Coordinates of C-alpha atoms (C1' of nucleotides) in Angstrom, one line a residue:
Chain N
M1 CA -16.4 12.8 -16.8
V2 CA -16.3 9.4 -15.4
S3 CA -13.8 7.1 -16.9
E4 CA -14.8 4.0 -18.7
Y5 CA -13.0 2.0 -16.1
E6 CA -14.9 3.6 -13.3
K7 CA -18.2 3.0 -15.1
T8 CA -17.4 -0.6 -15.5
R9 CA -16.3 -0.9 -12.0
L10 CA -19.5 0.6 -10.6
A11 CA -21.7 -1.4 -12.9
N12 CA -19.9 -4.6 -11.8
I13 CA -20.2 -3.8 -8.2
K14 CA -23.9 -3.1 -8.6
R15 CA -24.3 -6.4 -10.5
N16 CA -22.3 -8.3 -8.0
Q17 CA -24.3 -6.9 -5.1
E18 CA -27.5 -7.7 -6.9
L19 CA -26.3 -11.2 -7.4
L20 CA -25.6 -11.7 -3.7
V21 CA -29.0 -10.4 -2.9
S22 CA -30.7 -12.6 -5.5
L23 CA -29.0 -15.6 -3.8
G24 CA -30.5 -14.5 -0.5
I25 CA -27.0 -13.8 0.8
D26 CA -27.9 -10.3 1.7
S27 CA -31.2 -11.1 3.2
P28 CA -32.5 -9.1 6.2
L29 CA -31.6 -12.1 8.3
L30 CA -28.1 -11.2 7.8
E31 CA -28.4 -7.7 9.3
P32 CA -26.7 -7.2 12.5
K33 CA -28.8 -8.3 15.5
E34 CA -28.0 -5.0 17.2
K35 CA -25.1 -2.8 16.8
P36 CA -22.7 -3.5 19.6
R37 CA -22.1 0.2 20.1
K38 CA -19.3 1.0 22.4
K39 CA -20.9 -0.8 25.4
N40 CA -19.2 -3.9 26.1
P41 CA -18.2 -5.1 22.7
V42 CA -18.3 -8.9 22.5
V43 CA -14.7 -9.5 21.8
K44 CA -12.5 -12.2 22.9
K45 CA -9.6 -11.0 24.9
R46 CA -6.7 -13.1 24.4
K47 CA -3.2 -12.9 25.4
L48 CA -0.5 -13.5 23.0
P49 CA 1.6 -16.5 23.7
E50 CA 5.0 -15.5 25.0
S51 CA 6.9 -17.1 22.3
T52 CA 5.2 -15.2 19.5
L53 CA 6.3 -12.2 17.6
N54 CA 8.3 -10.6 20.3
D55 CA 10.9 -8.5 18.8
G56 CA 12.0 -11.4 16.8
E57 CA 13.8 -13.1 19.5
S58 CA 12.7 -16.4 18.0
L59 CA 14.0 -15.3 14.7
P60 CA 17.6 -16.1 14.2
P61 CA 19.2 -13.0 12.9
T62 CA 21.2 -15.0 10.4
K63 CA 18.2 -16.1 8.4
A64 CA 16.0 -13.3 7.4
Q65 CA 13.3 -13.4 4.8
R66 CA 15.4 -13.6 1.7
G67 CA 18.6 -15.5 1.6
E68 CA 21.5 -13.7 3.2
V69 CA 20.0 -10.2 3.0
S70 CA 19.5 -7.9 5.9
D71 CA 21.1 -8.9 9.1
S72 CA 21.0 -5.2 9.9
A73 CA 17.6 -5.1 11.4
P74 CA 15.2 -7.8 12.5
A75 CA 12.2 -7.8 10.2
S76 CA 9.9 -7.5 13.2
S77 CA 11.2 -4.1 14.3
V78 CA 11.5 -2.4 11.1
R79 CA 8.7 -2.2 8.7
R80 CA 9.0 -1.0 5.3
S81 CA 6.5 -2.7 3.1
T82 CA 3.2 -1.3 2.0
R83 CA 1.6 -3.8 4.2
N84 CA 1.4 -1.0 6.8
A85 CA 0.1 1.6 4.4
G86 CA -3.3 2.0 6.0
K87 CA -2.2 1.1 9.4
L88 CA -3.6 3.0 12.3
V89 CA -2.7 0.8 15.1
D90 CA 0.6 -0.7 16.0
Y91 CA -0.5 -4.3 16.3
K92 CA 2.6 -5.3 18.1
K93 CA 2.6 -2.6 20.7
E94 CA -1.0 -1.8 21.1
I95 CA -3.2 -4.6 20.1
I96 CA -1.5 -7.8 20.5
K97 CA -1.1 -7.7 24.2
D98 CA -4.8 -7.2 24.7
S99 CA -6.3 -8.2 21.5
P100 CA -9.5 -9.6 20.3
I101 CA -7.5 -11.2 17.6
P102 CA -5.9 -14.6 18.2
V103 CA -2.5 -14.2 16.9
A104 CA -1.0 -17.2 15.3
Y105 CA 1.8 -19.0 17.1
S106 CA 3.8 -19.3 13.9
S107 CA 5.5 -16.2 12.6
G108 CA 6.0 -18.3 9.6
V109 CA 9.6 -17.6 9.1
K110 CA 11.7 -20.5 8.1
T111 CA 14.9 -21.1 10.0
S112 CA 17.9 -23.1 9.2
E113 CA 16.7 -25.8 11.6
N114 CA 13.5 -25.9 9.8
T115 CA 14.1 -26.8 6.2
G116 CA 11.5 -29.5 6.2
P117 CA 8.8 -29.6 3.6
M118 CA 6.1 -28.4 5.9
G119 CA 7.7 -25.1 6.7
R120 CA 6.7 -24.3 10.2
E121 CA 9.0 -22.3 12.3
D122 CA 9.1 -24.7 15.2
G123 CA 9.0 -27.8 13.1
P124 CA 6.9 -29.2 10.4
R125 CA 3.3 -28.2 9.9
K126 CA 1.0 -29.8 12.3
Y127 CA -1.7 -30.3 9.8
D128 CA -1.9 -30.8 6.1
P129 CA -3.3 -27.7 4.4
K130 CA -4.7 -29.9 1.7
T131 CA -7.8 -30.6 3.7
Y132 CA -11.3 -29.3 3.4
G133 CA -12.7 -27.4 6.4
S134 CA -11.1 -26.1 9.5
I135 CA -7.6 -26.7 10.8
P136 CA -7.5 -28.0 14.4
G137 CA -6.1 -25.4 16.8
I138 CA -6.5 -22.4 14.5
E139 CA -9.4 -20.4 15.6
V140 CA -11.5 -18.3 13.4
G141 CA -10.1 -14.8 13.7
T142 CA -6.5 -15.9 13.9
W143 CA -4.1 -13.2 12.6
W144 CA -0.7 -13.4 10.8
E145 CA 1.6 -10.7 9.7
T146 CA 2.3 -12.3 6.4
R147 CA 1.0 -14.9 4.0
Q148 CA 4.0 -17.0 4.9
G149 CA 2.5 -17.3 8.4
C150 CA -0.9 -18.4 7.0
S151 CA 0.9 -21.0 5.1
A152 CA 3.0 -22.3 8.0
D153 CA -0.2 -22.8 10.0
S154 CA -1.8 -24.7 7.2
I155 CA -4.7 -22.2 6.7
H156 CA -3.7 -21.1 3.2
A157 CA -0.7 -22.8 1.7
P158 CA 0.5 -20.6 -1.2
W159 CA 2.6 -17.6 -0.4
V160 CA 1.3 -15.7 -3.4
G161 CA -1.6 -17.4 -5.0
G162 CA -5.1 -16.5 -4.0
I163 CA -6.6 -20.0 -4.5
S164 CA -5.5 -23.3 -3.1
G165 CA -7.2 -26.5 -3.8
G166 CA -7.4 -30.0 -5.2
K167 CA -9.6 -32.3 -7.2
Q168 CA -12.6 -31.9 -5.0
G169 CA -12.4 -28.1 -4.9
A170 CA -10.6 -25.3 -3.2
Y171 CA -9.2 -25.7 0.3
S172 CA -8.8 -22.0 0.8
V173 CA -8.8 -18.6 -0.8
A174 CA -7.3 -15.2 0.1
L175 CA -9.1 -11.9 -0.3
S176 CA -6.5 -9.3 -1.0
G177 CA -8.4 -6.7 -3.0
G178 CA -6.8 -7.6 -6.3
Y179 CA -10.0 -7.0 -8.2
D180 CA -11.7 -3.8 -7.2
D181 CA -15.1 -4.7 -8.4
D182 CA -15.4 -7.5 -5.9
V183 CA -18.1 -6.9 -3.3
D184 CA -17.5 -7.9 0.4
L185 CA -20.5 -8.0 2.7
G186 CA -18.6 -9.9 5.3
Y187 CA -20.9 -12.9 5.5
A188 CA -20.9 -13.1 1.7
F189 CA -18.6 -11.8 -1.0
T190 CA -17.8 -12.1 -4.6
Y191 CA -14.4 -13.3 -5.7
T192 CA -12.5 -13.2 -9.0
G193 CA -10.7 -16.2 -10.4
S194 CA -7.1 -16.5 -11.7
G195 CA -5.5 -16.3 -15.0
G196 CA -5.6 -13.9 -17.9
R197 CA -2.5 -12.1 -16.7
D198 CA 0.7 -11.8 -18.5
L199 CA 3.3 -13.1 -16.0
K200 CA 6.0 -14.2 -18.3
G201 CA 6.2 -11.5 -20.9
T202 CA 7.4 -12.2 -24.4
K203 CA 10.5 -13.9 -25.5
A204 CA 12.0 -10.6 -26.4
A205 CA 10.9 -8.9 -23.3
P206 CA 10.6 -11.7 -20.7
K207 CA 9.1 -11.0 -17.3
N208 CA 9.0 -13.1 -14.3
L209 CA 6.1 -11.7 -12.3
R210 CA 3.8 -13.1 -9.7
T211 CA 1.0 -10.8 -10.4
A212 CA 0.2 -8.5 -13.3
P213 CA -2.7 -6.6 -14.8
Q214 CA -5.4 -8.5 -16.7
S215 CA -4.4 -8.9 -20.3
S216 CA -6.7 -11.6 -21.6
D217 CA -9.9 -13.5 -20.8
Q218 CA -10.0 -15.9 -17.8
T219 CA -11.6 -19.3 -18.3
F220 CA -12.8 -22.1 -16.2
E221 CA -10.1 -24.2 -17.9
N222 CA -7.7 -22.5 -15.5
T223 CA -6.7 -24.9 -12.8
F224 CA -7.7 -22.6 -10.0
N225 CA -10.9 -21.5 -11.4
K226 CA -11.8 -25.1 -12.1
M227 CA -11.2 -25.9 -8.4
L228 CA -13.6 -23.2 -7.3
L229 CA -16.2 -24.4 -9.8
R230 CA -15.8 -27.8 -8.3
S231 CA -16.2 -26.3 -4.8
C232 CA -19.5 -24.9 -6.0
E233 CA -20.7 -28.2 -7.3
L234 CA -19.7 -30.2 -4.3
K235 CA -20.5 -27.5 -1.7
K236 CA -17.3 -28.1 0.1
P237 CA -16.3 -25.7 2.8
V238 CA -13.5 -23.2 1.9
R239 CA -11.2 -21.5 4.3
V240 CA -11.1 -17.8 3.8
I241 CA -8.5 -15.3 4.8
R242 CA -8.8 -11.6 4.4
G243 CA -5.8 -9.4 3.8
F244 CA -4.9 -5.8 4.5
K245 CA -5.0 -4.9 0.8
S246 CA -8.7 -5.5 0.7
R247 CA -10.5 -2.3 1.1
S248 CA -13.5 -3.9 2.8
K249 CA -14.3 -2.9 6.3
Y250 CA -14.2 -6.6 7.1
A251 CA -10.6 -6.8 6.2
P252 CA -7.8 -6.3 8.7
A253 CA -5.9 -3.1 8.6
E254 CA -2.7 -5.0 8.5
G255 CA -1.7 -8.6 7.9
Y256 CA -3.9 -11.5 7.2
R257 CA -6.8 -13.0 9.2
Y258 CA -8.6 -16.3 9.0
D259 CA -12.3 -15.6 8.9
G260 CA -13.6 -19.1 8.8
L261 CA -15.4 -21.3 6.4
Y262 CA -17.5 -20.3 3.4
R263 CA -19.2 -22.1 0.6
V264 CA -19.1 -21.2 -3.1
E265 CA -22.7 -20.7 -3.9
K266 CA -22.4 -19.7 -7.5
A267 CA -19.9 -19.5 -10.3
W268 CA -20.2 -17.5 -13.5
L269 CA -18.3 -15.7 -16.2
G270 CA -18.5 -11.9 -16.4
K271 CA -16.9 -8.9 -17.8
G272 CA -14.0 -7.9 -15.6
N273 CA -13.2 -4.5 -14.2
N274 CA -10.2 -4.2 -16.5
P275 CA -10.2 -1.4 -19.1
K276 CA -10.6 -3.7 -22.0
G277 CA -13.4 -5.7 -20.4
Y278 CA -11.6 -9.0 -20.5
M279 CA -13.8 -11.8 -19.1
V280 CA -13.2 -13.0 -15.6
C281 CA -14.5 -16.0 -13.6
K282 CA -16.6 -14.9 -10.7
F283 CA -17.7 -16.7 -7.6
A284 CA -20.2 -15.9 -4.9
F285 CA -19.2 -17.1 -1.4
K286 CA -21.4 -17.4 1.7
R287 CA -20.2 -17.9 5.2
L288 CA -21.3 -21.1 6.9
P289 CA -23.4 -20.7 10.0
G290 CA -22.3 -21.6 13.5
Q291 CA -19.0 -19.8 13.5
P292 CA -17.6 -17.0 15.7
P293 CA -18.7 -13.5 14.6
L294 CA -16.7 -11.5 12.1
L295 CA -14.6 -8.6 13.1
V296 CA -15.4 -5.3 11.4
R297 CA -13.6 -2.0 11.4
D298 CA -15.5 0.8 13.0
E299 CA -16.1 3.5 10.4
D300 CA -15.9 6.3 12.9
E301 CA -12.8 5.0 14.5
P302 CA -11.1 3.1 11.8
G303 CA -8.4 1.8 14.1
K304 CA -10.8 0.0 16.3
L305 CA -12.3 -3.3 15.8
E306 CA -15.7 -4.5 16.9
S307 CA -17.2 -7.9 16.5
I308 CA -20.6 -8.1 15.0
D309 CA -22.9 -10.9 15.7
Y310 CA -25.4 -11.8 13.0
E311 CA -28.5 -13.9 13.0
E312 CA -27.7 -17.2 11.3
T313 CA -29.7 -18.2 8.3
D314 CA -30.4 -21.6 7.2
N315 CA -28.8 -22.2 4.0
K316 CA -31.9 -21.8 2.0
I317 CA -29.8 -21.1 -1.0
D318 CA -30.0 -24.6 -2.3
K319 CA -32.9 -23.8 -4.5
E320 CA -31.7 -26.0 -7.2
D321 CA -29.9 -25.0 -9.3
S322 CA -30.0 -22.2 -11.7
P323 CA -27.1 -22.9 -14.0
P324 CA -24.5 -20.2 -14.2
K325 CA -25.6 -17.5 -16.5
E326 CA -23.4 -15.7 -18.8
G327 CA -22.4 -12.5 -17.2
N328 CA -23.4 -9.5 -19.1
P329 CA -23.3 -6.3 -17.1
E330 CA -25.2 -3.4 -18.5
Chain E
dG1 C1' 5.4 5.5 -3.9
dG2 C1' 6.6 2.7 -8.2
dG3 C1' 9.2 -0.8 -10.4
dC4 C1' 11.7 -4.8 -10.2
dC5 C1' 12.8 -9.3 -9.3
dC6 C1' 13.0 -13.1 -6.5
dG7 C1' 12.0 -17.6 -3.5
dC8 C1' 8.4 -20.6 -2.5
dA9 C1' 4.3 -23.7 -2.4
dG10 C1' 1.4 -26.3 -5.0
dG11 C1' -0.9 -28.8 -8.9
dG12 C1' -0.4 -31.5 -13.1
Chain B
dC1 C1' 10.0 -31.0 -14.3
dC2 C1' 6.9 -28.0 -15.9
dC3 C1' 3.6 -24.3 -15.0
dT4 C1' 1.1 -20.7 -12.1
dG5 C1' 0.3 -17.1 -8.5
dC6 C1' -4.6 -11.4 -4.7
dG7 C1' 3.9 -11.4 -1.8
dG8 C1' 7.1 -8.9 -0.3
dG9 C1' 11.7 -6.9 0.1
dC10 C1' 14.6 -3.7 -1.8
dC11 C1' 16.4 -0.1 -4.7
dC12 C1' 15.4 3.8 -6.7

DNA sequence: GGGCCCGCAGGG
DNA sequence: CCCTGCGGGCCC
């Protein structure tokens, strides 16, 4: 028998998908023009800048990721984290040299010479991440090994948090598959807000976590959810990165990739995918037109990337303005 | 692989 | 100075 959790998950996925369709986000106009089968895939070849990610030569062995730990092996040659769980290609050896993926110039590792507030490896950040829209010099499709790198290049500032923003809405979000009822169609996706997790524990049993399972309802009072709501109202562009933990075929197998600008088309409250059905804030995003095509993993050859070009739609979605409905799946 | 715990960036 | 958070390294 199917678990309750699974039932909710499937119901939510169905609902989220229907929502995207109802918003016109999954319209036929968003179907691939033509599958770029094998022949001459339209990918940008781009050579990695010399200075980048080469066996950590730019990373002083004295200062590794955490304090004084690990001078035994440079982080770039030994990989232990689950980040590589689904990895089918060695990015460093196979892909980077001849890659469709622009690899960021910052490896995002702080050094002793770089203790400044902006955190870039070779100096302060060039641009303020607290801006709406694109960051000069960072192309769509740029890839980093860690969130730290995204932060250093101003694409998505927080090292952990999924949402970054200010008074006029979110600057950026990270898709990392933290909520498995979210739907990712590439050019559109649903996203779940923040909050409702028990990060601190109780006085008796204190915790100090960065993420945790859902244990209460989310609300739009939450700072981050409020930001995304604001984005929806003001239609500001939001930078989107996809991470390896997302199970979507539009997500990179490893690391994090900047996939360009999206807009929040709708915000609503719905039942979450958690066992107890705690409410979560949901958001529907749509990619802005006029950007480079997304990369997608080939389902037959999962290690391989193709870029898919889509027809662009006008954003007809501005059929004013059905207020967010209470979510009630089922 | 799971659990733990931590630094860090940002907003208020 | 308080809080949060879709990381990530490390130890088991």
